């Protein structure tokens, strides 16, 4: 039933104006629609991100959303030019080099948005 349905991510923001500016300035995303409840972005094909204001923003310590990309180094270089900082990890099961972790599924890199949400880029193997 759900295998052919489109999904979208819902991300919290403690300051919706700050988050909207960050997504515009750092990720070059423009709102598809703005409502009283939040901001909707389109990110390719039928993918969507809805950012809404809540006091719970930034409390999750897990990856909230990932982009599948064809060339992770090129995307990272472009985002770094915009001021995005990628995390480095070094613990059992996860080690990054220049911000990139490699495993059997591919290569991934993580960063946080202005609201503390963990986002990632993944280049599939």
mmCIF file with all atom_site columns, C-alpha atoms in Angstrom:
data_model
loop_
_atom_site.group_PDB
_atom_site.id
_atom_site.type_symbol
_atom_site.label_atom_id
_atom_site.label_alt_id
_atom_site.label_comp_id
_atom_site.label_asym_id
_atom_site.label_entity_id
_atom_site.label_seq_id
_atom_site.pdbx_PDB_ins_code
_atom_site.Cartn_x
_atom_site.Cartn_y
_atom_site.Cartn_z
_atom_site.occupancy
_atom_site.B_iso_or_equiv
_atom_site.pdbx_formal_charge
_atom_site.auth_seq_id
_atom_site.auth_comp_id
_atom_site.auth_asym_id
_atom_site.auth_atom_id
_atom_site.pdbx_PDB_model_num
ATOM 1   C CA . UNK A 1 1   ? 0.000  0.000  0.000  1.00 0.00 ? 1   UNK A CA 1
ATOM 2   C CA . UNK A 1 2   ? 2.625  2.592  1.010  1.00 0.00 ? 2   UNK A CA 1
ATOM 3   C CA . UNK A 1 3   ? 5.427  1.329  -1.246 1.00 0.00 ? 3   UNK A CA 1
ATOM 4   C CA . UNK A 1 4   ? 4.335  3.644  -4.063 1.00 0.00 ? 4   UNK A CA 1
ATOM 5   C CA . UNK A 1 5   ? 3.438  6.645  -1.906 1.00 0.00 ? 5   UNK A CA 1
ATOM 6   C CA . UNK A 1 6   ? 5.570  9.795  -1.826 1.00 0.00 ? 6   UNK A CA 1
ATOM 7   C CA . UNK A 1 7   ? 7.094  10.672 1.535  1.00 0.00 ? 7   UNK A CA 1
ATOM 8   C CA . UNK A 1 8   ? 8.204  13.993 2.954  1.00 0.00 ? 8   UNK A CA 1
ATOM 9   C CA . UNK A 1 9   ? 10.187 15.145 5.964  1.00 0.00 ? 9   UNK A CA 1
ATOM 10  C CA . UNK A 1 10  ? 8.820  17.269 8.794  1.00 0.00 ? 10  UNK A CA 1
ATOM 11  C CA . UNK A 1 11  ? 11.447 19.299 10.660 1.00 0.00 ? 11  UNK A CA 1
ATOM 12  C CA . UNK A 1 12  ? 10.968 21.408 13.787 1.00 0.00 ? 12  UNK A CA 1
ATOM 13  C CA . UNK A 1 13  ? 12.220 24.992 14.172 1.00 0.00 ? 13  UNK A CA 1
ATOM 14  C CA . UNK A 1 14  ? 12.302 27.059 17.346 1.00 0.00 ? 14  UNK A CA 1
ATOM 15  C CA . UNK A 1 15  ? 12.525 30.214 15.188 1.00 0.00 ? 15  UNK A CA 1
ATOM 16  C CA . UNK A 1 16  ? 10.789 29.788 11.827 1.00 0.00 ? 16  UNK A CA 1
ATOM 17  C CA . UNK A 1 17  ? 12.154 33.045 10.374 1.00 0.00 ? 17  UNK A CA 1
ATOM 18  C CA . UNK A 1 18  ? 15.725 32.048 11.251 1.00 0.00 ? 18  UNK A CA 1
ATOM 19  C CA . UNK A 1 19  ? 15.173 28.560 9.808  1.00 0.00 ? 19  UNK A CA 1
ATOM 20  C CA . UNK A 1 20  ? 13.666 29.954 6.592  1.00 0.00 ? 20  UNK A CA 1
ATOM 21  C CA . UNK A 1 21  ? 16.661 32.264 6.156  1.00 0.00 ? 21  UNK A CA 1
ATOM 22  C CA . UNK A 1 22  ? 19.085 29.391 6.833  1.00 0.00 ? 22  UNK A CA 1
ATOM 23  C CA . UNK A 1 23  ? 17.436 27.089 4.280  1.00 0.00 ? 23  UNK A CA 1
ATOM 24  C CA . UNK A 1 24  ? 17.494 29.938 1.744  1.00 0.00 ? 24  UNK A CA 1
ATOM 25  C CA . UNK A 1 25  ? 21.044 31.156 2.410  1.00 0.00 ? 25  UNK A CA 1
ATOM 26  C CA . UNK A 1 26  ? 22.813 27.854 3.109  1.00 0.00 ? 26  UNK A CA 1
ATOM 27  C CA . UNK A 1 27  ? 20.872 25.290 1.073  1.00 0.00 ? 27  UNK A CA 1
ATOM 28  C CA . UNK A 1 28  ? 19.495 27.652 -1.600 1.00 0.00 ? 28  UNK A CA 1
ATOM 29  C CA . UNK A 1 29  ? 15.930 26.405 -1.093 1.00 0.00 ? 29  UNK A CA 1
ATOM 30  C CA . UNK A 1 30  ? 12.994 28.697 -1.731 1.00 0.00 ? 30  UNK A CA 1
ATOM 31  C CA . UNK A 1 31  ? 9.613  28.023 -0.118 1.00 0.00 ? 31  UNK A CA 1
ATOM 32  C CA . UNK A 1 32  ? 7.064  26.334 -2.314 1.00 0.00 ? 32  UNK A CA 1
ATOM 33  C CA . UNK A 1 33  ? 4.338  27.448 0.053  1.00 0.00 ? 33  UNK A CA 1
ATOM 34  C CA . UNK A 1 34  ? 4.169  29.356 3.339  1.00 0.00 ? 34  UNK A CA 1
ATOM 35  C CA . UNK A 1 35  ? 1.324  28.863 5.792  1.00 0.00 ? 35  UNK A CA 1
ATOM 36  C CA . UNK A 1 36  ? 0.576  30.004 9.323  1.00 0.00 ? 36  UNK A CA 1
ATOM 37  C CA . UNK A 1 37  ? 1.891  26.633 10.473 1.00 0.00 ? 37  UNK A CA 1
ATOM 38  C CA . UNK A 1 38  ? 5.189  26.529 8.593  1.00 0.00 ? 38  UNK A CA 1
ATOM 39  C CA . UNK A 1 39  ? 7.088  26.508 5.323  1.00 0.00 ? 39  UNK A CA 1
ATOM 40  C CA . UNK A 1 40  ? 6.955  23.810 2.625  1.00 0.00 ? 40  UNK A CA 1
ATOM 41  C CA . UNK A 1 41  ? 9.923  23.190 0.323  1.00 0.00 ? 41  UNK A CA 1
ATOM 42  C CA . UNK A 1 42  ? 10.149 21.014 -2.778 1.00 0.00 ? 42  UNK A CA 1
ATOM 43  C CA . UNK A 1 43  ? 13.529 19.321 -3.224 1.00 0.00 ? 43  UNK A CA 1
ATOM 44  C CA . UNK A 1 44  ? 13.345 17.179 -6.319 1.00 0.00 ? 44  UNK A CA 1
ATOM 45  C CA . UNK A 1 45  ? 10.813 14.938 -7.975 1.00 0.00 ? 45  UNK A CA 1
ATOM 46  C CA . UNK A 1 46  ? 7.987  14.812 -5.447 1.00 0.00 ? 46  UNK A CA 1
ATOM 47  C CA . UNK A 1 47  ? 10.163 15.210 -2.329 1.00 0.00 ? 47  UNK A CA 1
ATOM 48  C CA . UNK A 1 48  ? 9.030  17.755 0.245  1.00 0.00 ? 48  UNK A CA 1
ATOM 49  C CA . UNK A 1 49  ? 10.294 19.249 3.494  1.00 0.00 ? 49  UNK A CA 1
ATOM 50  C CA . UNK A 1 50  ? 7.896  20.950 5.900  1.00 0.00 ? 50  UNK A CA 1
ATOM 51  C CA . UNK A 1 51  ? 9.547  23.163 8.541  1.00 0.00 ? 51  UNK A CA 1
ATOM 52  C CA . UNK A 1 52  ? 7.270  24.214 11.399 1.00 0.00 ? 52  UNK A CA 1
ATOM 53  C CA . UNK A 1 53  ? 7.743  26.218 14.575 1.00 0.00 ? 53  UNK A CA 1
ATOM 54  C CA . UNK A 1 54  ? 7.784  24.402 17.926 1.00 0.00 ? 54  UNK A CA 1
ATOM 55  C CA . UNK A 1 55  ? 9.594  24.574 21.241 1.00 0.00 ? 55  UNK A CA 1
ATOM 56  C CA . UNK A 1 56  ? 10.804 20.986 20.717 1.00 0.00 ? 56  UNK A CA 1
ATOM 57  C CA . UNK A 1 57  ? 13.205 21.901 17.910 1.00 0.00 ? 57  UNK A CA 1
ATOM 58  C CA . UNK A 1 58  ? 16.762 20.647 18.135 1.00 0.00 ? 58  UNK A CA 1
ATOM 59  C CA . UNK A 1 59  ? 16.075 18.062 20.828 1.00 0.00 ? 59  UNK A CA 1
ATOM 60  C CA . UNK A 1 60  ? 16.459 14.954 18.636 1.00 0.00 ? 60  UNK A CA 1
ATOM 61  C CA . UNK A 1 61  ? 19.996 13.612 18.446 1.00 0.00 ? 61  UNK A CA 1
ATOM 62  C CA . UNK A 1 62  ? 19.361 11.423 15.403 1.00 0.00 ? 62  UNK A CA 1
ATOM 63  C CA . UNK A 1 63  ? 19.448 12.058 11.669 1.00 0.00 ? 63  UNK A CA 1
ATOM 64  C CA . UNK A 1 64  ? 16.162 13.689 10.696 1.00 0.00 ? 64  UNK A CA 1
ATOM 65  C CA . UNK A 1 65  ? 16.572 13.729 6.926  1.00 0.00 ? 65  UNK A CA 1
ATOM 66  C CA . UNK A 1 66  ? 18.979 12.770 4.127  1.00 0.00 ? 66  UNK A CA 1
ATOM 67  C CA . UNK A 1 67  ? 19.471 13.885 0.547  1.00 0.00 ? 67  UNK A CA 1
ATOM 68  C CA . UNK A 1 68  ? 20.578 11.261 -1.981 1.00 0.00 ? 68  UNK A CA 1
ATOM 69  C CA . UNK A 1 69  ? 23.271 12.878 -4.123 1.00 0.00 ? 69  UNK A CA 1
ATOM 70  C CA . UNK A 1 70  ? 25.386 11.739 -7.088 1.00 0.00 ? 70  UNK A CA 1
ATOM 71  C CA . UNK A 1 71  ? 28.648 13.485 -6.087 1.00 0.00 ? 71  UNK A CA 1
ATOM 72  C CA . UNK A 1 72  ? 28.963 13.951 -2.342 1.00 0.00 ? 72  UNK A CA 1
ATOM 73  C CA . UNK A 1 73  ? 32.285 15.834 -2.511 1.00 0.00 ? 73  UNK A CA 1
ATOM 74  C CA . UNK A 1 74  ? 30.912 18.391 -4.970 1.00 0.00 ? 74  UNK A CA 1
ATOM 75  C CA . UNK A 1 75  ? 27.771 18.988 -2.922 1.00 0.00 ? 75  UNK A CA 1
ATOM 76  C CA . UNK A 1 76  ? 29.796 19.283 0.286  1.00 0.00 ? 76  UNK A CA 1
ATOM 77  C CA . UNK A 1 77  ? 32.197 21.777 -1.336 1.00 0.00 ? 77  UNK A CA 1
ATOM 78  C CA . UNK A 1 78  ? 29.276 23.915 -2.494 1.00 0.00 ? 78  UNK A CA 1
ATOM 79  C CA . UNK A 1 79  ? 27.586 23.826 0.932  1.00 0.00 ? 79  UNK A CA 1
ATOM 80  C CA . UNK A 1 80  ? 30.877 24.588 2.693  1.00 0.00 ? 80  UNK A CA 1
ATOM 81  C CA . UNK A 1 81  ? 31.171 27.723 0.531  1.00 0.00 ? 81  UNK A CA 1
ATOM 82  C CA . UNK A 1 82  ? 27.767 28.719 1.974  1.00 0.00 ? 82  UNK A CA 1
ATOM 83  C CA . UNK A 1 83  ? 29.028 28.183 5.532  1.00 0.00 ? 83  UNK A CA 1
ATOM 84  C CA . UNK A 1 84  ? 27.638 24.709 6.231  1.00 0.00 ? 84  UNK A CA 1
ATOM 85  C CA . UNK A 1 85  ? 29.853 22.811 8.701  1.00 0.00 ? 85  UNK A CA 1
ATOM 86  C CA . UNK A 1 86  ? 30.058 19.028 8.426  1.00 0.00 ? 86  UNK A CA 1
ATOM 87  C CA . UNK A 1 87  ? 30.504 16.845 11.496 1.00 0.00 ? 87  UNK A CA 1
ATOM 88  C CA . UNK A 1 88  ? 33.437 14.537 12.049 1.00 0.00 ? 88  UNK A CA 1
ATOM 89  C CA . UNK A 1 89  ? 32.905 11.310 13.976 1.00 0.00 ? 89  UNK A CA 1
ATOM 90  C CA . UNK A 1 90  ? 35.325 8.747  15.334 1.00 0.00 ? 90  UNK A CA 1
ATOM 91  C CA . UNK A 1 91  ? 33.737 6.020  17.410 1.00 0.00 ? 91  UNK A CA 1
ATOM 92  C CA . UNK A 1 92  ? 33.033 2.306  16.932 1.00 0.00 ? 92  UNK A CA 1
ATOM 93  C CA . UNK A 1 93  ? 30.875 1.840  13.862 1.00 0.00 ? 93  UNK A CA 1
ATOM 94  C CA . UNK A 1 94  ? 31.274 5.384  12.551 1.00 0.00 ? 94  UNK A CA 1
ATOM 95  C CA . UNK A 1 95  ? 34.448 7.114  11.375 1.00 0.00 ? 95  UNK A CA 1
ATOM 96  C CA . UNK A 1 96  ? 34.590 10.068 9.010  1.00 0.00 ? 96  UNK A CA 1
ATOM 97  C CA . UNK A 1 97  ? 37.408 11.412 6.878  1.00 0.00 ? 97  UNK A CA 1
ATOM 98  C CA . UNK A 1 98  ? 36.954 15.013 5.748  1.00 0.00 ? 98  UNK A CA 1
ATOM 99  C CA . UNK A 1 99  ? 33.364 14.715 6.991  1.00 0.00 ? 99  UNK A CA 1
ATOM 100 C CA . UNK A 1 100 ? 32.515 11.550 5.020  1.00 0.00 ? 100 UNK A CA 1
ATOM 101 C CA . UNK A 1 101 ? 31.732 8.102  6.457  1.00 0.00 ? 101 UNK A CA 1
ATOM 102 C CA . UNK A 1 102 ? 31.941 5.084  4.154  1.00 0.00 ? 102 UNK A CA 1
ATOM 103 C CA . UNK A 1 103 ? 30.189 1.748  4.587  1.00 0.00 ? 103 UNK A CA 1
ATOM 104 C CA . UNK A 1 104 ? 28.662 -1.008 2.436  1.00 0.00 ? 104 UNK A CA 1
ATOM 105 C CA . UNK A 1 105 ? 25.657 1.181  1.598  1.00 0.00 ? 105 UNK A CA 1
ATOM 106 C CA . UNK A 1 106 ? 27.700 4.148  0.381  1.00 0.00 ? 106 UNK A CA 1
ATOM 107 C CA . UNK A 1 107 ? 29.124 7.406  1.679  1.00 0.00 ? 107 UNK A CA 1
ATOM 108 C CA . UNK A 1 108 ? 27.408 9.861  4.034  1.00 0.00 ? 108 UNK A CA 1
ATOM 109 C CA . UNK A 1 109 ? 28.091 13.248 5.631  1.00 0.00 ? 109 UNK A CA 1
ATOM 110 C CA . UNK A 1 110 ? 26.149 14.987 8.410  1.00 0.00 ? 110 UNK A CA 1
ATOM 111 C CA . UNK A 1 111 ? 25.492 18.624 9.307  1.00 0.00 ? 111 UNK A CA 1
ATOM 112 C CA . UNK A 1 112 ? 23.053 20.574 11.474 1.00 0.00 ? 112 UNK A CA 1
ATOM 113 C CA . UNK A 1 113 ? 20.607 23.228 10.366 1.00 0.00 ? 113 UNK A CA 1
ATOM 114 C CA . UNK A 1 114 ? 20.048 26.482 12.251 1.00 0.00 ? 114 UNK A CA 1
ATOM 115 C CA . UNK A 1 115 ? 17.586 24.706 14.559 1.00 0.00 ? 115 UNK A CA 1
ATOM 116 C CA . UNK A 1 116 ? 19.857 21.822 15.578 1.00 0.00 ? 116 UNK A CA 1
ATOM 117 C CA . UNK A 1 117 ? 18.283 19.206 13.286 1.00 0.00 ? 117 UNK A CA 1
ATOM 118 C CA . UNK A 1 118 ? 20.762 16.616 12.020 1.00 0.00 ? 118 UNK A CA 1
ATOM 119 C CA . UNK A 1 119 ? 20.664 16.408 8.212  1.00 0.00 ? 119 UNK A CA 1
ATOM 120 C CA . UNK A 1 120 ? 22.810 14.317 5.897  1.00 0.00 ? 120 UNK A CA 1
ATOM 121 C CA . UNK A 1 121 ? 23.967 13.735 2.376  1.00 0.00 ? 121 UNK A CA 1
ATOM 122 C CA . UNK A 1 122 ? 24.276 10.181 1.077  1.00 0.00 ? 122 UNK A CA 1
ATOM 123 C CA . UNK A 1 123 ? 25.884 8.890  -2.087 1.00 0.00 ? 123 UNK A CA 1
ATOM 124 C CA . UNK A 1 124 ? 24.735 5.322  -2.554 1.00 0.00 ? 124 UNK A CA 1
ATOM 125 C CA . UNK A 1 125 ? 27.280 2.613  -3.344 1.00 0.00 ? 125 UNK A CA 1
#
